CSV table of C-alpha atoms and ligand atoms in Angstrom, one decimal:
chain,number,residue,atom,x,y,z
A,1,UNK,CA,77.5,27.4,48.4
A,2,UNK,CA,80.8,27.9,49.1
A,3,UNK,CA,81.5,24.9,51.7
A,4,UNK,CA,83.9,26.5,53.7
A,5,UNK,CA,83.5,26.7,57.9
A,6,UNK,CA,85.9,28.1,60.8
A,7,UNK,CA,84.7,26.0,63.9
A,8,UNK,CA,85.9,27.5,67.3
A,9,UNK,CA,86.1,25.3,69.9
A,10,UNK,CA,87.7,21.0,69.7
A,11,UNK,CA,85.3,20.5,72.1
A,12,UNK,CA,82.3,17.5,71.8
A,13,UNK,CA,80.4,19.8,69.7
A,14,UNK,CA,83.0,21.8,67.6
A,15,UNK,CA,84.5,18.0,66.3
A,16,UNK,CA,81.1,16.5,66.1
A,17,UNK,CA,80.3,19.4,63.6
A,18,UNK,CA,83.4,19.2,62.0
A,19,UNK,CA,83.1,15.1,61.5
A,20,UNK,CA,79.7,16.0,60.2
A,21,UNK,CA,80.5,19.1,57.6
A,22,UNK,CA,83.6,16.8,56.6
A,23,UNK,CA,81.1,14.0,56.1
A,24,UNK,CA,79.1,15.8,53.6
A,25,UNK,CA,81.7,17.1,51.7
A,26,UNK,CA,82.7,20.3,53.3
A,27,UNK,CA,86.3,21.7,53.9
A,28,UNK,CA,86.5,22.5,57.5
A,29,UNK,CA,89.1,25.0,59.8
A,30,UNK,CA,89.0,23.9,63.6
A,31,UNK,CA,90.4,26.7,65.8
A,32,UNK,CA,91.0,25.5,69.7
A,33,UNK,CA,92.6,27.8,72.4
A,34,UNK,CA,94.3,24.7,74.3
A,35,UNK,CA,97.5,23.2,73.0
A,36,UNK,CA,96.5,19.6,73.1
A,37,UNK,CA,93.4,17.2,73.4
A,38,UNK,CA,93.1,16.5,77.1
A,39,UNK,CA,94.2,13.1,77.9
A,40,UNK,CA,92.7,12.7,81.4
A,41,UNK,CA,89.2,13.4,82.3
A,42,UNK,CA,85.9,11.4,83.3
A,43,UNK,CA,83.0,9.3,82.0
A,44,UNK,CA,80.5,10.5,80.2
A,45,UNK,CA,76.6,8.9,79.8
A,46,UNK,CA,75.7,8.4,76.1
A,47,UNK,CA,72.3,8.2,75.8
A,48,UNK,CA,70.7,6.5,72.8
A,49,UNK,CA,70.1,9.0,70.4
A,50,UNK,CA,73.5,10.3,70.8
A,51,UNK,CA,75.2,6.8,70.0
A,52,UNK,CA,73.1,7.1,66.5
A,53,UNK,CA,74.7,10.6,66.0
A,54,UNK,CA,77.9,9.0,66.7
A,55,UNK,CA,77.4,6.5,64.3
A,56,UNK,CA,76.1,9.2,61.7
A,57,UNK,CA,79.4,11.0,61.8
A,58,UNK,CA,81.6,7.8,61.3
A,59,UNK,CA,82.6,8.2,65.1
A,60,UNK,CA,80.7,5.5,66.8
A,61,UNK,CA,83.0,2.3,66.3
A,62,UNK,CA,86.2,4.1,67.4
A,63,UNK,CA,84.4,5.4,70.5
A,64,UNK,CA,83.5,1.8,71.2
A,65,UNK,CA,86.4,0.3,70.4
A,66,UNK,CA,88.6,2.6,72.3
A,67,UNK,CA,89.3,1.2,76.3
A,68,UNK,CA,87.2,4.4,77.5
A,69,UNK,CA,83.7,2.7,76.7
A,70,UNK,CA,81.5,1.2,79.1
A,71,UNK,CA,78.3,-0.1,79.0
A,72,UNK,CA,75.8,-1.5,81.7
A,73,UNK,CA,73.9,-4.4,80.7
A,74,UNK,CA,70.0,-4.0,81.2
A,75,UNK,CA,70.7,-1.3,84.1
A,76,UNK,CA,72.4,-4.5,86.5
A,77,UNK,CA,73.3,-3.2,89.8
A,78,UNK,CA,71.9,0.5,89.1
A,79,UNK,CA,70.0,2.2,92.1
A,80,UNK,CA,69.2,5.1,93.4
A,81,UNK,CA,69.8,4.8,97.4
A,82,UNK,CA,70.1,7.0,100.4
A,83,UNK,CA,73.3,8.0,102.8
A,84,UNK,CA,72.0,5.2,105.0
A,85,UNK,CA,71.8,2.8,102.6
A,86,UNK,CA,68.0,2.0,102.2
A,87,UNK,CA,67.3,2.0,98.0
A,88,UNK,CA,64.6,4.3,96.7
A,89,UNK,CA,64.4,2.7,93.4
A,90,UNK,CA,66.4,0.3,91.6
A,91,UNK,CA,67.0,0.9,88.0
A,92,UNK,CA,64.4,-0.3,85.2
A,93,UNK,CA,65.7,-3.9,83.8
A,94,UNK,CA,66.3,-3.7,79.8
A,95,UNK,CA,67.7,-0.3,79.4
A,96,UNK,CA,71.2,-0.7,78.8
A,97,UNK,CA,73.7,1.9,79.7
A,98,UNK,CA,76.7,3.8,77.6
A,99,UNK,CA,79.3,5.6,79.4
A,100,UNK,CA,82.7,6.7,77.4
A,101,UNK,CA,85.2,8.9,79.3
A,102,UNK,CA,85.7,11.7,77.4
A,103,UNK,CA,89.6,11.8,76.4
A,104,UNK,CA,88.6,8.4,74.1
A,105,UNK,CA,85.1,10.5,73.3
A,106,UNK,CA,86.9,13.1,71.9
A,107,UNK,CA,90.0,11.3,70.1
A,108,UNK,CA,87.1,9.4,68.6
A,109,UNK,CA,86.1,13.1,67.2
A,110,UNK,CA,89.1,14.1,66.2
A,111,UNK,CA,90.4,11.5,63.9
A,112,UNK,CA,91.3,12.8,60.5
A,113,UNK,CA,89.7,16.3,61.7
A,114,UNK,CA,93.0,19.1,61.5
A,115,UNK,CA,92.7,21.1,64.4
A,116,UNK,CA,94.7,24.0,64.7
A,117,UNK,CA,96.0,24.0,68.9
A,118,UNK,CA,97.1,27.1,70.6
A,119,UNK,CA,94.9,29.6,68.5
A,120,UNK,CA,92.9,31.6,70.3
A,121,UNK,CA,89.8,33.5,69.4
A,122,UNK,CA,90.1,36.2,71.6
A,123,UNK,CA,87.4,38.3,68.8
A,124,UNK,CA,85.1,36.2,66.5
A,125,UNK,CA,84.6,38.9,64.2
A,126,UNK,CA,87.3,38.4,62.8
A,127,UNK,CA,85.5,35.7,61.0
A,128,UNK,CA,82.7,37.7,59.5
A,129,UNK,CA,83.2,37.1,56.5
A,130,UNK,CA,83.8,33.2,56.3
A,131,UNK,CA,81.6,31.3,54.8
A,132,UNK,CA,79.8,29.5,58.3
A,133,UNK,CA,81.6,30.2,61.6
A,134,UNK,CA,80.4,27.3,64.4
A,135,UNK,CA,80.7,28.8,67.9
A,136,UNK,CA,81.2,25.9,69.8
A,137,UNK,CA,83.5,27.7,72.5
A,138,UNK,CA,81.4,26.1,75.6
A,139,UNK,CA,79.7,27.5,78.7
A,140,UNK,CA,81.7,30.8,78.7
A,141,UNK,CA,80.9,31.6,74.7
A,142,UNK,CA,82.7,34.5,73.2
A,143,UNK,CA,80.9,33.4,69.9
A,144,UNK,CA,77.8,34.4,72.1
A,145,UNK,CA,78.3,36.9,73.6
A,146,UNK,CA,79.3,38.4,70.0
A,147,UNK,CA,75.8,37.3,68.8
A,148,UNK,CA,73.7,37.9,71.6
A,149,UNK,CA,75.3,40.2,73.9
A,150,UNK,CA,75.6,40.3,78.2
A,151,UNK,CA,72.3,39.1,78.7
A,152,UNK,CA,72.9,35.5,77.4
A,153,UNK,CA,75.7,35.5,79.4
A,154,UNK,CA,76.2,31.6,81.1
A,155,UNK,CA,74.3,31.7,85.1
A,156,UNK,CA,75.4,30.4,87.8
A,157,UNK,CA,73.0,27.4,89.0
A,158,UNK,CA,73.9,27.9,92.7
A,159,UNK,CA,75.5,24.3,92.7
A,160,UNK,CA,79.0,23.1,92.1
A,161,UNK,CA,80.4,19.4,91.2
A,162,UNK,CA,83.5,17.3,91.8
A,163,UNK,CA,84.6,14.4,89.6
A,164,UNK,CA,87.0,11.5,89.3
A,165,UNK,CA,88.1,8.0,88.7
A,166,UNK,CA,89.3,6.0,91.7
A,167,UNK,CA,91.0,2.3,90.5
A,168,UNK,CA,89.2,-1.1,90.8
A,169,UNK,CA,85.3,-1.9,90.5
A,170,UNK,CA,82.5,-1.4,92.7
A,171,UNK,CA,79.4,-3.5,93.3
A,172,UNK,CA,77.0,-1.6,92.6
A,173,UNK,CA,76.2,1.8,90.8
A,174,UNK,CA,74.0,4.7,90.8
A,175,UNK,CA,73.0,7.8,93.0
A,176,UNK,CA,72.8,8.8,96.6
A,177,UNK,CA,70.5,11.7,97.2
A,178,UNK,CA,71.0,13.4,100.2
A,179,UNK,CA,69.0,17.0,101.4
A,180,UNK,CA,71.4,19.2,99.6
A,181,UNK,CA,73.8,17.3,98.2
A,182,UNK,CA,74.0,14.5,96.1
A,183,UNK,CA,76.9,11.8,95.3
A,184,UNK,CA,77.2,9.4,92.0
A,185,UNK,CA,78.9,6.3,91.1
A,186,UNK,CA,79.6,4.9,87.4
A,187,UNK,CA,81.7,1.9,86.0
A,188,UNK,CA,85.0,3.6,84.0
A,189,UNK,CA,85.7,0.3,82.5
A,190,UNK,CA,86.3,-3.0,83.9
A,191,UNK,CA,89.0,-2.0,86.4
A,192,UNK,CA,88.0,1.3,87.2
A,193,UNK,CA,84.8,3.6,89.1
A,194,UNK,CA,84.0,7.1,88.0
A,195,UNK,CA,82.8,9.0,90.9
A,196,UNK,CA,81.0,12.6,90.7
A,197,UNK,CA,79.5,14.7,93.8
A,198,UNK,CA,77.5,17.9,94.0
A,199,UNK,CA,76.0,20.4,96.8
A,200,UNK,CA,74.2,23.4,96.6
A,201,UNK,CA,76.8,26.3,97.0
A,202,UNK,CA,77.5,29.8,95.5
A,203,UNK,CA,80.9,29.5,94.8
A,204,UNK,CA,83.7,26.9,94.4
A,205,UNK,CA,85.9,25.9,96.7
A,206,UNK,CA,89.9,26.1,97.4
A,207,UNK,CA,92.0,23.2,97.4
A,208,UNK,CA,92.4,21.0,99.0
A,209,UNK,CA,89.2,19.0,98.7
A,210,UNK,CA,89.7,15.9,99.8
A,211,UNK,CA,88.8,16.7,103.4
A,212,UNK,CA,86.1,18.8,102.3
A,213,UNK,CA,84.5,15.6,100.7
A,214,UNK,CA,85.5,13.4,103.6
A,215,UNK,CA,83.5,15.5,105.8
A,216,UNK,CA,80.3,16.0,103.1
A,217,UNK,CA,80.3,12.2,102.3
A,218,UNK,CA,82.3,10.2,104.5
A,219,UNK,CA,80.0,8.7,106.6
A,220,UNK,CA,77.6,7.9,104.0
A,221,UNK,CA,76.9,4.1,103.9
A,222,UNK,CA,78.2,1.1,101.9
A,223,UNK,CA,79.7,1.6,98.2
A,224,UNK,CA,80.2,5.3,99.0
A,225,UNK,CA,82.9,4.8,101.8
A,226,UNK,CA,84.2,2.3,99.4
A,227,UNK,CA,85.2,4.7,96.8
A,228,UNK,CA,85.6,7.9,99.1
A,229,UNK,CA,88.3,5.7,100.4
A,230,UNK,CA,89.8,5.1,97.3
A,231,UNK,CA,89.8,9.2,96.1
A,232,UNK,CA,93.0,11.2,95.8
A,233,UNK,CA,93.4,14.8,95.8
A,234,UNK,CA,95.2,14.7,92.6
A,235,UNK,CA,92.3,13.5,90.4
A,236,UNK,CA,89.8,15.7,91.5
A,237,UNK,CA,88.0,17.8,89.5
A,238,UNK,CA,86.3,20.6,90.9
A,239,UNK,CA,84.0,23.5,89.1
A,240,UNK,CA,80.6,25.6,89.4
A,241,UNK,CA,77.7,24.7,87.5
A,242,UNK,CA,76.4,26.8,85.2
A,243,UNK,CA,73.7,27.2,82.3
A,244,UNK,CA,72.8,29.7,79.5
A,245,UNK,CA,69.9,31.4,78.9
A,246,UNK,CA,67.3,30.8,76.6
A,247,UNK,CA,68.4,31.6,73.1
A,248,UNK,CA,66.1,33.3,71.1
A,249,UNK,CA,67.7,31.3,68.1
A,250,UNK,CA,71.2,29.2,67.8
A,251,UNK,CA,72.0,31.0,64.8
A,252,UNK,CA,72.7,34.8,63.1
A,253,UNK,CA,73.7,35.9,60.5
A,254,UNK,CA,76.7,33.2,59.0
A,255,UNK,CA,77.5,32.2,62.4
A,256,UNK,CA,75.3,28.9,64.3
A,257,UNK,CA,76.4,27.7,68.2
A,258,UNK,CA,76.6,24.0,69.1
A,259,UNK,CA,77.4,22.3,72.3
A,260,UNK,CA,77.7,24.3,75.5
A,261,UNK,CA,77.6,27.5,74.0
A,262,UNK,CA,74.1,27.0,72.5
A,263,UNK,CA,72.8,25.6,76.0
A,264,UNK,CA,75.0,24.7,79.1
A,265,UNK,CA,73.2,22.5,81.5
A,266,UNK,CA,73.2,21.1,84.4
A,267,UNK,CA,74.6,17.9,84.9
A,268,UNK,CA,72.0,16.2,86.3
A,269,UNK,CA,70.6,13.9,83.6
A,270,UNK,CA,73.9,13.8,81.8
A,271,UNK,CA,72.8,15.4,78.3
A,272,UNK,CA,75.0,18.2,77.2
A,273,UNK,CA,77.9,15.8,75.5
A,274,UNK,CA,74.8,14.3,74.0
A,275,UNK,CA,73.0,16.9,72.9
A,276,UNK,CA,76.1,18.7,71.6
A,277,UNK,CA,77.1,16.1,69.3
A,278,UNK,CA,73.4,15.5,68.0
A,279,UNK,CA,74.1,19.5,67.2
A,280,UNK,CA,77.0,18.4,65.6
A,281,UNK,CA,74.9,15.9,63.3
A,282,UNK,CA,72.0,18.1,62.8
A,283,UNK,CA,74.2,21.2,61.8
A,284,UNK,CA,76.1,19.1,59.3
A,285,UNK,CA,72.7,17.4,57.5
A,286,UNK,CA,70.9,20.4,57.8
A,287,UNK,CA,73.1,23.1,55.8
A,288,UNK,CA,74.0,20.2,53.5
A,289,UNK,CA,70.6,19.5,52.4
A,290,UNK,CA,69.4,22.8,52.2
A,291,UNK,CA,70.0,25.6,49.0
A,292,UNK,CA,71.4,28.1,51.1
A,293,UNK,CA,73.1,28.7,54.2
A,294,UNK,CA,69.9,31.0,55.4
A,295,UNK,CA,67.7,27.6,54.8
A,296,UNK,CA,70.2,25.7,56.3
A,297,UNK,CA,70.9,27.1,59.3
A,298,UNK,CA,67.2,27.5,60.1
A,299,UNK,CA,66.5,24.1,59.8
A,300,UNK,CA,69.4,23.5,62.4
A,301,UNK,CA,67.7,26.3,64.9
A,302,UNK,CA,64.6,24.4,63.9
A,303,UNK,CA,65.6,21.0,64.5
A,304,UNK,CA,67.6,21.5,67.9
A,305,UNK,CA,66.6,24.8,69.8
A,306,UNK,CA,63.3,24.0,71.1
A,307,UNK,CA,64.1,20.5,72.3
A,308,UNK,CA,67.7,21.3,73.9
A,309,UNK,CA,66.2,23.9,75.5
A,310,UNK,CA,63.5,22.1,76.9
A,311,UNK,CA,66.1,19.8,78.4
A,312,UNK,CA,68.3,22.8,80.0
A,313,UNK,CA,65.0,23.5,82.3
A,314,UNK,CA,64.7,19.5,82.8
A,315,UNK,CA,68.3,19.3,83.6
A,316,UNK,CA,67.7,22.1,86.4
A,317,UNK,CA,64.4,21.2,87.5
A,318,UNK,CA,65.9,17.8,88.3
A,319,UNK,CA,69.1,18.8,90.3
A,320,UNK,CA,66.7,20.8,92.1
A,321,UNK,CA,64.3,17.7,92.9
A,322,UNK,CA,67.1,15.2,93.8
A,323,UNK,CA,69.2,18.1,96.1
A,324,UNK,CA,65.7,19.5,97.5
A,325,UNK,CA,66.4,20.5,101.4
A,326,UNK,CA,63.0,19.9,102.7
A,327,UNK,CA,60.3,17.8,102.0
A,328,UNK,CA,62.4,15.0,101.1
A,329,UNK,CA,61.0,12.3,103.4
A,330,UNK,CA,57.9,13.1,101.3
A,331,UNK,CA,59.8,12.9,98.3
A,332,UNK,CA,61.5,9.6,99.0
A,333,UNK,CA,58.2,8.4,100.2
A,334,UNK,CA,56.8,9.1,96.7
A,335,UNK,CA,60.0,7.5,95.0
A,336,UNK,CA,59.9,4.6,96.9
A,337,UNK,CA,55.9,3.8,95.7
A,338,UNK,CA,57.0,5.0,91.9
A,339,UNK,CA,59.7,2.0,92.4
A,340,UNK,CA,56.9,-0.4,94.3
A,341,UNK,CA,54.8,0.0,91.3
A,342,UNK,CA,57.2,-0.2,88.4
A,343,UNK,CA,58.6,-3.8,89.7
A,344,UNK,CA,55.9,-6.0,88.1
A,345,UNK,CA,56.1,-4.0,85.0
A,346,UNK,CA,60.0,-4.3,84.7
A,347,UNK,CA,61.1,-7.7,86.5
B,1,FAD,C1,79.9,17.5,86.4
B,1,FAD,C2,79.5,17.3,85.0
B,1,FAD,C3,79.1,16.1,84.5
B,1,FAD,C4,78.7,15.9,83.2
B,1,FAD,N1,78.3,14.7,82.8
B,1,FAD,C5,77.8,14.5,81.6
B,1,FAD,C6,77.3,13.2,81.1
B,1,FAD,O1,77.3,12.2,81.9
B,1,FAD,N2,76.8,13.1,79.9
B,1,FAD,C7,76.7,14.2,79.0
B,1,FAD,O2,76.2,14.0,77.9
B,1,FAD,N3,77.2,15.4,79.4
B,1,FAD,C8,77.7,15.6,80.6
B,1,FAD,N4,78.2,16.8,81.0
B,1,FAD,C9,78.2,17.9,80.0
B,1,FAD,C10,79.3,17.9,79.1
B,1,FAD,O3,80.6,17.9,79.7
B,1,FAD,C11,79.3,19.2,78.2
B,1,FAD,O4,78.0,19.4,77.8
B,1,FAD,C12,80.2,19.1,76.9
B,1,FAD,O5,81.5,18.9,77.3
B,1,FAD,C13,80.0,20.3,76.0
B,1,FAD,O6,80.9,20.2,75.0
B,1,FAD,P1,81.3,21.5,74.1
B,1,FAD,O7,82.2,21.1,73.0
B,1,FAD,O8,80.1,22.3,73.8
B,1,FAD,O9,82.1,22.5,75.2
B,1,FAD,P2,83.5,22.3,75.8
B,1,FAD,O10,83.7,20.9,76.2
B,1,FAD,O11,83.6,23.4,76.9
B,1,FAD,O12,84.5,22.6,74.6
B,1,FAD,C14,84.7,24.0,74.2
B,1,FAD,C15,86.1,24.0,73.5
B,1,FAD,O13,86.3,25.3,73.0
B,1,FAD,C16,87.6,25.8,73.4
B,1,FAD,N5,87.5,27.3,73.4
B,1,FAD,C17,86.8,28.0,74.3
B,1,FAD,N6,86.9,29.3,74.1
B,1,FAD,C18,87.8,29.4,73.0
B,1,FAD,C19,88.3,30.5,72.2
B,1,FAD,N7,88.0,31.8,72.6
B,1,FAD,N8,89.1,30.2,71.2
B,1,FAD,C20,89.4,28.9,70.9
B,1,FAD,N9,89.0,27.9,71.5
B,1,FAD,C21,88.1,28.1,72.6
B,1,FAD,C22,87.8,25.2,74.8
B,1,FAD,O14,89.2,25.1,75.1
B,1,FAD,C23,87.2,23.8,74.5
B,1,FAD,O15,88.1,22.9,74.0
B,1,FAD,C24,78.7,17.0,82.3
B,1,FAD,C25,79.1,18.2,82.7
B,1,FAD,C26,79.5,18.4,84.0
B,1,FAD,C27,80.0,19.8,84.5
């Protein structure tokens, strides 16, 4: 084998994989459109199995280390509430929670990976014949749409999201589900409160959005008129949510996806960071271990397509459930006896 791959994309996936190709030995091209890293941007959940893949691509210490890392202690203060205030489940004792924001995610990535900034790929064939080409452009893929064509372009979810970090702590963290809309609170740190909410809508929005919000969420109860009070128009993020089809593989020919391009989800359990740098991992082990790239790259499709893609329709099927319009009472009725029952079990 010849060793040799042009990643596209400095995204979560595109420096997972190149952390992991470097790892075993490879020598590794990273193109990326943007001129720079981002150096703002908001926290990210790390579930388990990602934190191992971190760890497995020598990125896990300097993601902990870094001020962007946060973790919840055996779930402490975690709920799941309504506007009014009354809780429909607090969160399970024991499982601790991992939050990084993602400018100290990715600088984690990107040490001693070379990218090359302001480049472009406006046509991946021009990388036909390199060795392995990683399309790990995001949501939007032009390494996808090369593969697979117009029908795998990204769909709209028929939600959209805003994000931020507002200074200082809160007491208490977790989600407010609300018919239609739904509002989220994290830690950023010891001195700081990420903040993300959604609704169901077609499109985006124009700034500004502050009074947008104000009017969506302002008169919700307790910690979420504490931070609404806190958000400025400046740090909001605002964007549509979107997911891609169902690949019939993550691979063809010389060319694999990773990250976002592979499978956008929704937000709503917080697993496409995750997920793309276990691609990352996996795509590194997998064509390292095998005899050819053909072997390799099938184990990858193997080892990641069936179970990411199970959690793109979980990912959905859950934003669906929390920002449901009718039948909540039912719903919360149903939570609220989940939560009655689990409380022996967990306390
Ligand atoms: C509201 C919201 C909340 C989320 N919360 C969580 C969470 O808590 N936990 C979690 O795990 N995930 C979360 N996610 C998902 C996570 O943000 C994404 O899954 C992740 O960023 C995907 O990384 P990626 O590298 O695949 O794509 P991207 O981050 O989109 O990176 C793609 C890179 O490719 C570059 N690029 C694109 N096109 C080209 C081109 N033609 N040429 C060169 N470069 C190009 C881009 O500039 C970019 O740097 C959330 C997402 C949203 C929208």
């Amino acid at each position: 084998m010849r060793n040799e791959a042009v990643i596209i994309g400095a995204g979560i996936g595109g420096l997972s994989t190149a952390r992991s190709l470097a790892r075993h030995g490879w020598s590794v091209t990273v193109l990326e459109q943007a001129s720079a890293l981002p150096s703002t941007g908001t926290m990210l959940g790390m579930w388990p199995q990602a934190v191992s893949a971190l760890d497995a691509i020598g990125a896990g210490e300097a993601a902990r280390s870094s001020g962007g890392w946060a973790h919840i202690s055996g779930g402490a203060g975690t709920r799941l509430w309504t506007p009014e205030g009354r809780t429909l489940m607090s969160a399970p004792g024991g499982a601790d929670l991992n939050l990084v924001a993602r400018p100290a995610l990715l600088a984690a990535l990107a040490r001693d990976v070379d990218i090359s900034f302001d480049t472009r790929v406006d046509d991946p064939d021009l990388y036909k014949d390199a060795y392995l080409v990683v399309g790990a452009d995001g949501t939007f893929s032009r390494s996808r749409h090369r593969m697979f064509g117009d029908r795998f372009s990204a769909r709209p979810l028929g939600a959209v999201a805003w994000r931020g970090t507002v200074p200082g702590s809160v007491r208490e963290h977790g989600e407010i589900w609300a018919p239609g809309a739904l509002f989220g609170i994290t830690p950023a740190g010891p001195d700081a409160t990420n903040w993300y909410a959604c609704i169901n809508a077609d499109s985006t929005f124009d700034a500004p959005h502050l009074p947008r919000l104000t009017e969506r969420f302002g008169s919700w109860r307790g910690t979420v008129r504490d931070v609404m009070d806190r958000i400025e128009e400046d740090g909001i993020l605002h964007h549509g949510l979107f997911e891609t089809p169902k690949l019939p593989s993550f691979t063809r020919g010389n060319t694999a996806l990773v990250g976002d391009a592979a499978h956008a989800m929704a937000p709503f359990l917080g697993r496409g960071a995750c997920e793309s740098i276990v691609d990352g991992a996996a795509l590194g082990r997998a064509v390292a271990k095998a005899s050819t790239l053909d072997a390799g790259l099938a184990a990858y499709d193997r080892a990641r397509r069936a179970r990411s893609q199970r959690l793109v329709r979980s990912s959905r099927l859950m934003g669906r459930f929390a920002m449901m319009r009718t039948g909540v009472q039912a719903r919360n009725a149903v939570i609220g006896t989940i939560g009655k029952l689990m409380k022996p079990l967990i306390s």
